[in-house]
Amino acid sequence: MSLKKILELADTHGFFSPVKILGQDFVNSFRLGPTGELLAQNIQKEWIYSCVSSGLPDTVFQHHSPSSHLSTAQRLKGAFSSARSLMNGKVPFALIEVRGVEEGHKETTDDVIPRTRHPLHYAAFVNQKSGQQFFYRWQQHRHMWWRKFSMDPGRFSLVENKDCNVSQVDIRVKFPWGDFTVETVRNHGLDFFGSVENGDKNGFEVSDNRKKGLPYVVESSCTLEAAMLCYLCDGFSTSGKSQFTLHRRLAPYKVAIAASAEPTTH
C-alpha cells in the first residue's frame, strides 16, 4: 500500500486532492471533488446518527458556534443554556457541532491531515457520579464506530495519551506507511470549566438530586478530512486493479441489481 498511489487515485476518482501553499511543506486543505462531497456527507450523517442513537445520553442537541477563538466551554455557553432549559435544568444531555472550521498548527498536525479541517465535535454533560463510567463507555462506542465501517477493523486501536493535561484516549489507525490519530476522547470532568470566570460558572450549573453543581464533561472530536483519508486508505485495493472498496453506508454511489419476477422465454 502506497500513500502516494492512494492520493493519486483519490484525485482521479473525484474524492479530493491535497492543496499546499506555495513555499510550505504541509497540506493546507483538501479540495473535494463530486464523489468526495458525497463521501463527506455520508460520514457526517453516520457520525450524527451514531451520537443521537447511542443512548449515551438519550438527548442530543445540535448547535453551531462560529467563535473559534474562544475556549470550548465559552463557545458552548449559549447552546448549553438553551439545552439546559429544555432539559429542565437536569443532565445528562450532549451537544454536537458539525459546521465548524478549525486551523491546526503545523507542529501538531499529522503530515497527511490538512491544516484547515472540519471538526465533528461532541460534548456530553453528565452527573459527577457516573462521569468516569461514561468516559469508558463513550470511548468504546467511538472505537466500535470506526471499526464498523472498516474493511479491516483490527487496524483500529485505543491508545492512552499521556502527554496531555487531561485524561485522553486517542483512536489510532495503523497503515503500512504509518499510524495517525482519527479521533480523541477527553475526560475533562469538572476541569472543563477552568477557563470560565467564577462569576460565569453559575451559567453551567445543573440540578443533581435537588442539589446544584457543575456537570461532568466528556468530549470527543474528529475531522471529516481524517475520516475520509482513513476510509479511503482502509478500502484501497490493488487486486486486479487499483480501486476503493467502501462500506455501503459510506459509498458515494450505490448500485442495486433486481432480478425480474416475470418468466423469460427462450
PDB file of C-alpha atoms in Angstrom:
ATOM      1  CA  MET A   1       0.000   0.000   0.000  1.00  0.00           C
ATOM      2  CA  SER A   2       1.453   3.332  -1.110  1.00  0.00           C
ATOM      3  CA  LEU A   3       0.050   6.596   0.251  1.00  0.00           C
ATOM      4  CA  LYS A   4       1.133   8.352  -2.943  1.00  0.00           C
ATOM      5  CA  LYS A   5      -0.908   5.931  -5.074  1.00  0.00           C
ATOM      6  CA  ILE A   6      -3.917   6.344  -2.783  1.00  0.00           C
ATOM      7  CA  LEU A   7      -3.803  10.133  -3.085  1.00  0.00           C
ATOM      8  CA  GLU A   8      -3.440   9.905  -6.867  1.00  0.00           C
ATOM      9  CA  LEU A   9      -6.408   7.524  -7.121  1.00  0.00           C
ATOM     10  CA  ALA A  10      -8.473   9.721  -4.786  1.00  0.00           C
ATOM     11  CA  ASP A  11      -7.847  12.657  -7.108  1.00  0.00           C
ATOM     12  CA  THR A  12      -8.567  10.614 -10.256  1.00  0.00           C
ATOM     13  CA  HIS A  13     -11.917   9.394  -8.914  1.00  0.00           C
ATOM     14  CA  GLY A  14     -13.004  12.837  -7.741  1.00  0.00           C
ATOM     15  CA  PHE A  15     -12.670  12.357  -3.986  1.00  0.00           C
ATOM     16  CA  PHE A  16     -10.133  15.029  -3.100  1.00  0.00           C
ATOM     17  CA  SER A  17      -6.739  16.476  -3.894  1.00  0.00           C
ATOM     18  CA  PRO A  18      -4.327  17.889  -1.274  1.00  0.00           C
ATOM     19  CA  VAL A  19      -3.705  21.639  -1.524  1.00  0.00           C
ATOM     20  CA  LYS A  20      -0.392  23.130  -0.432  1.00  0.00           C
ATOM     21  CA  ILE A  21       0.503  26.802  -0.082  1.00  0.00           C
ATOM     22  CA  LEU A  22       3.483  27.859  -2.187  1.00  0.00           C
ATOM     23  CA  GLY A  23       6.654  27.572  -0.128  1.00  0.00           C
ATOM     24  CA  GLN A  24       5.054  25.389   2.582  1.00  0.00           C
ATOM     25  CA  ASP A  25       5.792  21.696   3.111  1.00  0.00           C
ATOM     26  CA  PHE A  26       2.483  20.720   4.724  1.00  0.00           C
ATOM     27  CA  VAL A  27      -1.020  20.121   3.347  1.00  0.00           C
ATOM     28  CA  ASN A  28      -3.205  23.184   3.893  1.00  0.00           C
ATOM     29  CA  SER A  29      -6.570  21.731   2.855  1.00  0.00           C
ATOM     30  CA  PHE A  30      -8.382  19.109   0.790  1.00  0.00           C
ATOM     31  CA  ARG A  31     -10.105  20.240  -2.409  1.00  0.00           C
ATOM     32  CA  LEU A  32     -13.143  17.963  -2.607  1.00  0.00           C
ATOM     33  CA  GLY A  33     -14.465  16.598  -5.875  1.00  0.00           C
ATOM     34  CA  PRO A  34     -18.032  15.376  -6.581  1.00  0.00           C
ATOM     35  CA  THR A  35     -17.579  11.934  -5.020  1.00  0.00           C
ATOM     36  CA  GLY A  36     -15.648  13.460  -2.131  1.00  0.00           C
ATOM     37  CA  GLU A  37     -18.572  15.741  -1.312  1.00  0.00           C
ATOM     38  CA  LEU A  38     -20.898  12.743  -1.168  1.00  0.00           C
ATOM     39  CA  LEU A  39     -18.466  10.738   0.949  1.00  0.00           C
ATOM     40  CA  ALA A  40     -18.090  13.648   3.387  1.00  0.00           C
ATOM     41  CA  GLN A  41     -21.876  13.997   3.644  1.00  0.00           C
ATOM     42  CA  ASN A  42     -22.292  10.275   4.340  1.00  0.00           C
ATOM     43  CA  ILE A  43     -19.596  10.279   7.024  1.00  0.00           C
ATOM     44  CA  GLN A  44     -21.160  13.304   8.696  1.00  0.00           C
ATOM     45  CA  LYS A  45     -24.624  11.739   8.570  1.00  0.00           C
ATOM     46  CA  GLU A  46     -23.398   8.462  10.095  1.00  0.00           C
ATOM     47  CA  TRP A  47     -21.479  10.340  12.790  1.00  0.00           C
ATOM     48  CA  ILE A  48     -24.571  12.336  13.791  1.00  0.00           C
ATOM     49  CA  TYR A  49     -26.728   9.193  13.777  1.00  0.00           C
ATOM     50  CA  SER A  50     -24.200   7.397  15.978  1.00  0.00           C
ATOM     51  CA  CYS A  51     -24.235  10.228  18.530  1.00  0.00           C
ATOM     52  CA  VAL A  52     -28.022  10.504  18.576  1.00  0.00           C
ATOM     53  CA  SER A  53     -28.812   6.775  18.641  1.00  0.00           C
ATOM     54  CA  SER A  54     -26.144   5.717  21.146  1.00  0.00           C
ATOM     55  CA  GLY A  55     -28.360   6.305  24.177  1.00  0.00           C
ATOM     56  CA  LEU A  56     -25.273   7.773  25.881  1.00  0.00           C
ATOM     57  CA  PRO A  57     -27.138  10.001  26.711  1.00  0.00           C
ATOM     58  CA  ASP A  58     -30.607   9.826  25.178  1.00  0.00           C
ATOM     59  CA  THR A  59     -30.884  13.548  24.414  1.00  0.00           C
ATOM     60  CA  VAL A  60     -28.509  15.202  21.945  1.00  0.00           C
ATOM     61  CA  PHE A  61     -28.756  18.783  20.659  1.00  0.00           C
ATOM     62  CA  GLN A  62     -27.058  20.120  17.549  1.00  0.00           C
ATOM     63  CA  HIS A  63     -25.645  23.650  17.557  1.00  0.00           C
ATOM     64  CA  HIS A  64     -23.214  25.938  15.759  1.00  0.00           C
ATOM     65  CA  SER A  65     -20.811  28.424  17.326  1.00  0.00           C
ATOM     66  CA  PRO A  66     -18.739  30.498  14.848  1.00  0.00           C
ATOM     67  CA  SER A  67     -16.379  31.925  17.510  1.00  0.00           C
ATOM     68  CA  SER A  68     -13.463  29.509  17.119  1.00  0.00           C
ATOM     69  CA  HIS A  69     -11.015  31.706  19.070  1.00  0.00           C
ATOM     70  CA  LEU A  70     -12.879  31.093  22.340  1.00  0.00           C
ATOM     71  CA  SER A  71     -12.338  28.123  24.643  1.00  0.00           C
ATOM     72  CA  THR A  72     -14.701  25.188  24.125  1.00  0.00           C
ATOM     73  CA  ALA A  73     -16.591  25.962  27.337  1.00  0.00           C
ATOM     74  CA  GLN A  74     -17.104  29.588  26.320  1.00  0.00           C
ATOM     75  CA  ARG A  75     -18.231  28.618  22.814  1.00  0.00           C
ATOM     76  CA  LEU A  76     -20.786  26.181  24.226  1.00  0.00           C
ATOM     77  CA  LYS A  77     -22.245  28.581  26.782  1.00  0.00           C
ATOM     78  CA  GLY A  78     -25.216  29.725  24.696  1.00  0.00           C
ATOM     79  CA  ALA A  79     -26.073  26.249  23.397  1.00  0.00           C
ATOM     80  CA  PHE A  80     -25.634  24.783  26.881  1.00  0.00           C
ATOM     81  CA  SER A  81     -28.046  27.327  28.356  1.00  0.00           C
ATOM     82  CA  SER A  82     -30.712  26.507  25.754  1.00  0.00           C
ATOM     83  CA  ALA A  83     -30.270  22.750  26.180  1.00  0.00           C
ATOM     84  CA  ARG A  84     -30.364  23.000  29.969  1.00  0.00           C
ATOM     85  CA  SER A  85     -33.633  24.922  29.762  1.00  0.00           C
ATOM     86  CA  LEU A  86     -35.170  22.262  27.514  1.00  0.00           C
ATOM     87  CA  MET A  87     -33.986  19.587  29.974  1.00  0.00           C
ATOM     88  CA  ASN A  88     -35.494  21.406  32.969  1.00  0.00           C
ATOM     89  CA  GLY A  89     -32.046  22.063  34.364  1.00  0.00           C
ATOM     90  CA  LYS A  90     -31.039  18.397  34.524  1.00  0.00           C
ATOM     91  CA  VAL A  91     -28.382  16.200  32.940  1.00  0.00           C
ATOM     92  CA  PRO A  92     -27.467  14.040  31.059  1.00  0.00           C
ATOM     93  CA  PHE A  93     -27.501  15.594  27.611  1.00  0.00           C
ATOM     94  CA  ALA A  94     -24.971  16.217  24.848  1.00  0.00           C
ATOM     95  CA  LEU A  95     -24.143  18.939  22.333  1.00  0.00           C
ATOM     96  CA  ILE A  96     -22.791  18.210  18.862  1.00  0.00           C
ATOM     97  CA  GLU A  97     -21.370  20.534  16.216  1.00  0.00           C
ATOM     98  CA  VAL A  98     -20.649  19.699  12.573  1.00  0.00           C
ATOM     99  CA  ARG A  99     -20.360  23.068  10.784  1.00  0.00           C
ATOM    100  CA  GLY A 100     -17.186  24.431  12.317  1.00  0.00           C
ATOM    101  CA  VAL A 101     -13.807  25.069  10.675  1.00  0.00           C
ATOM    102  CA  GLU A 102     -10.517  24.902  12.546  1.00  0.00           C
ATOM    103  CA  GLU A 103      -6.935  25.786  11.738  1.00  0.00           C
ATOM    104  CA  GLY A 104      -4.438  23.274  13.090  1.00  0.00           C
ATOM    105  CA  HIS A 105      -0.813  24.024  13.851  1.00  0.00           C
ATOM    106  CA  LYS A 106       1.868  22.519  11.648  1.00  0.00           C
ATOM    107  CA  GLU A 107       3.784  21.074  14.581  1.00  0.00           C
ATOM    108  CA  THR A 108       0.692  19.321  15.970  1.00  0.00           C
ATOM    109  CA  THR A 109      -0.810  18.081  12.722  1.00  0.00           C
ATOM    110  CA  ASP A 110      -0.132  14.700  11.126  1.00  0.00           C
ATOM    111  CA  ASP A 111       1.647  15.194   7.810  1.00  0.00           C
ATOM    112  CA  VAL A 112      -1.232  13.683   5.850  1.00  0.00           C
ATOM    113  CA  ILE A 113      -4.031  15.597   7.593  1.00  0.00           C
ATOM    114  CA  PRO A 114      -4.627  19.131   6.259  1.00  0.00           C
ATOM    115  CA  ARG A 115      -4.169  22.164   8.442  1.00  0.00           C
ATOM    116  CA  THR A 116      -7.640  23.525   7.590  1.00  0.00           C
ATOM    117  CA  ARG A 117     -10.251  20.961   8.558  1.00  0.00           C
ATOM    118  CA  HIS A 118     -13.884  20.483   9.526  1.00  0.00           C
ATOM    119  CA  PRO A 119     -14.313  19.037  13.019  1.00  0.00           C
ATOM    120  CA  LEU A 120     -17.122  16.823  14.263  1.00  0.00           C
ATOM    121  CA  HIS A 121     -17.355  17.793  17.911  1.00  0.00           C
ATOM    122  CA  TYR A 122     -19.241  16.077  20.750  1.00  0.00           C
ATOM    123  CA  ALA A 123     -19.561  17.180  24.383  1.00  0.00           C
ATOM    124  CA  ALA A 124     -21.565  15.190  26.939  1.00  0.00           C
ATOM    125  CA  PHE A 125     -22.707  16.659  30.243  1.00  0.00           C
ATOM    126  CA  VAL A 126     -23.475  14.027  32.875  1.00  0.00           C
ATOM    127  CA  ASN A 127     -23.700  13.850  36.651  1.00  0.00           C
ATOM    128  CA  GLN A 128     -20.477  13.546  38.594  1.00  0.00           C
ATOM    129  CA  LYS A 129     -21.140  10.049  39.940  1.00  0.00           C
ATOM    130  CA  SER A 130     -21.463   8.455  36.507  1.00  0.00           C
ATOM    131  CA  GLY A 131     -18.840  10.572  34.717  1.00  0.00           C
ATOM    132  CA  GLN A 132     -15.917   8.162  34.853  1.00  0.00           C
ATOM    133  CA  GLN A 133     -18.031   5.224  33.715  1.00  0.00           C
ATOM    134  CA  PHE A 134     -19.436   7.317  30.879  1.00  0.00           C
ATOM    135  CA  PHE A 135     -15.908   8.142  29.715  1.00  0.00           C
ATOM    136  CA  TYR A 136     -15.081   4.421  29.368  1.00  0.00           C
ATOM    137  CA  ARG A 137     -18.360   3.625  27.642  1.00  0.00           C
ATOM    138  CA  TRP A 138     -18.045   6.512  25.208  1.00  0.00           C
ATOM    139  CA  GLN A 139     -14.502   5.675  24.111  1.00  0.00           C
ATOM    140  CA  GLN A 140     -15.615   2.102  23.418  1.00  0.00           C
ATOM    141  CA  HIS A 141     -18.632   3.358  21.485  1.00  0.00           C
ATOM    142  CA  ARG A 142     -16.452   5.597  19.314  1.00  0.00           C
ATOM    143  CA  HIS A 143     -13.904   2.830  18.783  1.00  0.00           C
ATOM    144  CA  MET A 144     -16.651   0.492  17.583  1.00  0.00           C
ATOM    145  CA  TRP A 145     -17.985   3.183  15.227  1.00  0.00           C
ATOM    146  CA  TRP A 146     -14.687   3.403  13.366  1.00  0.00           C
ATOM    147  CA  ARG A 147     -14.421  -0.395  13.188  1.00  0.00           C
ATOM    148  CA  LYS A 148     -17.990  -0.708  11.913  1.00  0.00           C
ATOM    149  CA  PHE A 149     -17.241   0.824   8.500  1.00  0.00           C
ATOM    150  CA  SER A 150     -13.755  -0.646   8.048  1.00  0.00           C
ATOM    151  CA  MET A 151     -12.645  -3.375   5.662  1.00  0.00           C
ATOM    152  CA  ASP A 152     -10.084  -4.356   8.327  1.00  0.00           C
ATOM    153  CA  PRO A 153     -11.448  -3.484  11.820  1.00  0.00           C
ATOM    154  CA  GLY A 154      -8.307  -4.782  13.515  1.00  0.00           C
ATOM    155  CA  ARG A 155      -6.292  -1.797  12.294  1.00  0.00           C
ATOM    156  CA  PHE A 156      -8.036   0.493  14.843  1.00  0.00           C
ATOM    157  CA  SER A 157      -6.871   0.732  18.450  1.00  0.00           C
ATOM    158  CA  LEU A 158      -7.435   2.771  21.614  1.00  0.00           C
ATOM    159  CA  VAL A 159      -4.250   4.385  22.921  1.00  0.00           C
ATOM    160  CA  GLU A 160      -3.944   6.331  26.162  1.00  0.00           C
ATOM    161  CA  ASN A 161      -2.327   9.701  25.537  1.00  0.00           C
ATOM    162  CA  LYS A 162      -0.086  10.530  28.487  1.00  0.00           C
ATOM    163  CA  ASP A 163       1.206  13.797  27.016  1.00  0.00           C
ATOM    164  CA  CYS A 164      -1.997  15.711  27.795  1.00  0.00           C
ATOM    165  CA  ASN A 165      -3.048  17.628  30.881  1.00  0.00           C
ATOM    166  CA  VAL A 166      -6.381  15.804  30.900  1.00  0.00           C
ATOM    167  CA  SER A 167      -7.198  12.112  30.709  1.00  0.00           C
ATOM    168  CA  GLN A 168      -7.300  11.449  26.973  1.00  0.00           C
ATOM    169  CA  VAL A 169      -7.634   8.401  24.754  1.00  0.00           C
ATOM    170  CA  ASP A 170      -6.724   8.501  21.064  1.00  0.00           C
ATOM    171  CA  ILE A 171      -8.305   6.256  18.468  1.00  0.00           C
ATOM    172  CA  ARG A 172      -5.433   5.347  16.170  1.00  0.00           C
ATOM    173  CA  VAL A 173      -5.442   3.650  12.788  1.00  0.00           C
ATOM    174  CA  LYS A 174      -2.483   1.636  11.520  1.00  0.00           C
ATOM    175  CA  PHE A 175      -1.320   1.517   7.912  1.00  0.00           C
ATOM    176  CA  PRO A 176       1.910   0.219   6.337  1.00  0.00           C
ATOM    177  CA  TRP A 177       3.126   3.776   5.733  1.00  0.00           C
ATOM    178  CA  GLY A 178       2.391   4.904   9.297  1.00  0.00           C
ATOM    179  CA  ASP A 179      -0.208   5.458  12.012  1.00  0.00           C
ATOM    180  CA  PHE A 180      -2.318   8.522  12.700  1.00  0.00           C
ATOM    181  CA  THR A 181      -4.998   9.624  15.147  1.00  0.00           C
ATOM    182  CA  VAL A 182      -8.541   9.723  13.780  1.00  0.00           C
ATOM    183  CA  GLU A 183     -10.322  10.792  16.971  1.00  0.00           C
ATOM    184  CA  THR A 184      -9.628  11.917  20.528  1.00  0.00           C
ATOM    185  CA  VAL A 185     -11.822  11.313  23.585  1.00  0.00           C
ATOM    186  CA  ARG A 186     -11.126  13.548  26.587  1.00  0.00           C
ATOM    187  CA  ASN A 187     -12.234  13.043  30.166  1.00  0.00           C
ATOM    188  CA  HIS A 188     -12.442  16.643  31.404  1.00  0.00           C
ATOM    189  CA  GLY A 189     -14.523  16.086  34.493  1.00  0.00           C
ATOM    190  CA  LEU A 190     -15.028  19.483  36.156  1.00  0.00           C
ATOM    191  CA  ASP A 191     -11.782  20.903  34.715  1.00  0.00           C
ATOM    192  CA  PHE A 192     -13.706  21.684  31.541  1.00  0.00           C
ATOM    193  CA  PHE A 193     -14.834  24.923  33.180  1.00  0.00           C
ATOM    194  CA  GLY A 194     -11.346  26.082  34.151  1.00  0.00           C
ATOM    195  CA  SER A 195     -11.381  28.836  31.509  1.00  0.00           C
ATOM    196  CA  VAL A 196     -14.708  30.200  32.748  1.00  0.00           C
ATOM    197  CA  GLU A 197     -14.716  33.104  35.199  1.00  0.00           C
ATOM    198  CA  ASN A 198     -16.026  32.175  38.639  1.00  0.00           C
ATOM    199  CA  GLY A 199     -18.936  34.565  38.263  1.00  0.00           C
ATOM    200  CA  ASP A 200     -19.971  32.903  34.999  1.00  0.00           C
ATOM    201  CA  LYS A 201     -19.826  29.317  36.252  1.00  0.00           C
ATOM    202  CA  ASN A 202     -23.352  29.654  37.605  1.00  0.00           C
ATOM    203  CA  GLY A 203     -24.459  29.610  33.984  1.00  0.00           C
ATOM    204  CA  PHE A 204     -23.285  25.988  33.740  1.00  0.00           C
ATOM    205  CA  GLU A 205     -24.821  24.671  36.956  1.00  0.00           C
ATOM    206  CA  VAL A 206     -27.379  21.864  36.736  1.00  0.00           C
ATOM    207  CA  SER A 207     -29.648  20.058  39.184  1.00  0.00           C
ATOM    208  CA  ASP A 208     -28.479  16.728  40.560  1.00  0.00           C
ATOM    209  CA  ASN A 209     -30.597  15.114  43.281  1.00  0.00           C
ATOM    210  CA  ARG A 210     -32.004  18.515  44.258  1.00  0.00           C
ATOM    211  CA  LYS A 211     -28.507  19.951  44.525  1.00  0.00           C
ATOM    212  CA  LYS A 212     -26.932  22.392  42.112  1.00  0.00           C
ATOM    213  CA  GLY A 213     -23.444  21.899  40.768  1.00  0.00           C
ATOM    214  CA  LEU A 214     -21.297  21.754  37.662  1.00  0.00           C
ATOM    215  CA  PRO A 215     -21.763  18.758  35.363  1.00  0.00           C
ATOM    216  CA  TYR A 216     -19.080  16.220  34.489  1.00  0.00           C
ATOM    217  CA  VAL A 217     -17.864  16.685  30.906  1.00  0.00           C
ATOM    218  CA  VAL A 218     -16.615  14.127  28.387  1.00  0.00           C
ATOM    219  CA  GLU A 219     -15.589  15.425  24.971  1.00  0.00           C
ATOM    220  CA  SER A 220     -14.675  13.771  21.685  1.00  0.00           C
ATOM    221  CA  SER A 221     -13.642  15.181  18.337  1.00  0.00           C
ATOM    222  CA  CYS A 222     -12.595  14.028  14.889  1.00  0.00           C
ATOM    223  CA  THR A 223     -12.495  15.680  11.471  1.00  0.00           C
ATOM    224  CA  LEU A 224     -14.118  14.938   8.134  1.00  0.00           C
ATOM    225  CA  GLU A 225     -10.718  15.109   6.440  1.00  0.00           C
ATOM    226  CA  ALA A 226      -9.178  12.469   8.720  1.00  0.00           C
ATOM    227  CA  ALA A 227     -12.218  10.214   8.319  1.00  0.00           C
ATOM    228  CA  MET A 228     -12.198  10.488   4.518  1.00  0.00           C
ATOM    229  CA  LEU A 229      -8.491   9.743   4.249  1.00  0.00           C
ATOM    230  CA  CYS A 230      -8.793   6.917   6.762  1.00  0.00           C
ATOM    231  CA  TYR A 231     -11.565   5.054   4.954  1.00  0.00           C
ATOM    232  CA  LEU A 232     -10.044   5.546   1.505  1.00  0.00           C
ATOM    233  CA  CYS A 233      -6.746   4.122   2.748  1.00  0.00           C
ATOM    234  CA  ASP A 234      -8.648   1.346   4.523  1.00  0.00           C
ATOM    235  CA  GLY A 235     -10.584   0.444   1.373  1.00  0.00           C
ATOM    236  CA  PHE A 236      -7.698   0.730  -1.084  1.00  0.00           C
ATOM    237  CA  SER A 237      -7.080  -2.482  -3.016  1.00  0.00           C
ATOM    238  CA  THR A 238      -4.694  -3.440  -5.813  1.00  0.00           C
ATOM    239  CA  SER A 239      -6.121  -6.898  -6.500  1.00  0.00           C
ATOM    240  CA  GLY A 240      -6.804  -6.908 -10.231  1.00  0.00           C
ATOM    241  CA  LYS A 241      -6.781  -3.121 -10.486  1.00  0.00           C
ATOM    242  CA  SER A 242      -6.391  -0.253  -8.054  1.00  0.00           C
ATOM    243  CA  GLN A 243      -9.745   0.631  -6.518  1.00  0.00           C
ATOM    244  CA  PHE A 244     -11.522   1.738  -3.340  1.00  0.00           C
ATOM    245  CA  THR A 245     -13.922  -0.583  -1.529  1.00  0.00           C
ATOM    246  CA  LEU A 246     -16.156   1.372   0.843  1.00  0.00           C
ATOM    247  CA  HIS A 247     -18.864   0.321   3.278  1.00  0.00           C
ATOM    248  CA  ARG A 248     -22.289   0.589   1.652  1.00  0.00           C
ATOM    249  CA  ARG A 249     -23.402   3.273   4.124  1.00  0.00           C
ATOM    250  CA  LEU A 250     -20.433   5.480   3.224  1.00  0.00           C
ATOM    251  CA  ALA A 251     -20.188   4.774  -0.501  1.00  0.00           C
ATOM    252  CA  PRO A 252     -20.935   7.886  -2.633  1.00  0.00           C
ATOM    253  CA  TYR A 253     -22.898   5.861  -5.175  1.00  0.00           C
ATOM    254  CA  LYS A 254     -24.940   2.737  -4.543  1.00  0.00           C
ATOM    255  CA  VAL A 255     -25.982   0.203  -7.152  1.00  0.00           C
ATOM    256  CA  ALA A 256     -28.703  -2.422  -6.730  1.00  0.00           C
ATOM    257  CA  ILE A 257     -29.472  -5.338  -9.042  1.00  0.00           C
ATOM    258  CA  ALA A 258     -33.024  -6.667  -9.067  1.00  0.00           C
ATOM    259  CA  ALA A 259     -33.996  -9.866 -10.852  1.00  0.00           C
ATOM    260  CA  SER A 260     -37.171  -9.739 -12.913  1.00  0.00           C
ATOM    261  CA  ALA A 261     -40.092 -11.728 -11.486  1.00  0.00           C
ATOM    262  CA  GLU A 262     -41.571 -12.303 -14.937  1.00  0.00           C
ATOM    263  CA  PRO A 263     -40.875 -15.630 -16.664  1.00  0.00           C
ATOM    264  CA  THR A 264     -38.496 -15.475 -19.591  1.00  0.00           C
ATOM    265  CA  THR A 265     -38.859 -17.282 -22.898  1.00  0.00           C
ATOM    266  CA  HIS A 266     -36.001 -18.736 -24.893  1.00  0.00           C
TER     267      HIS A 266
END
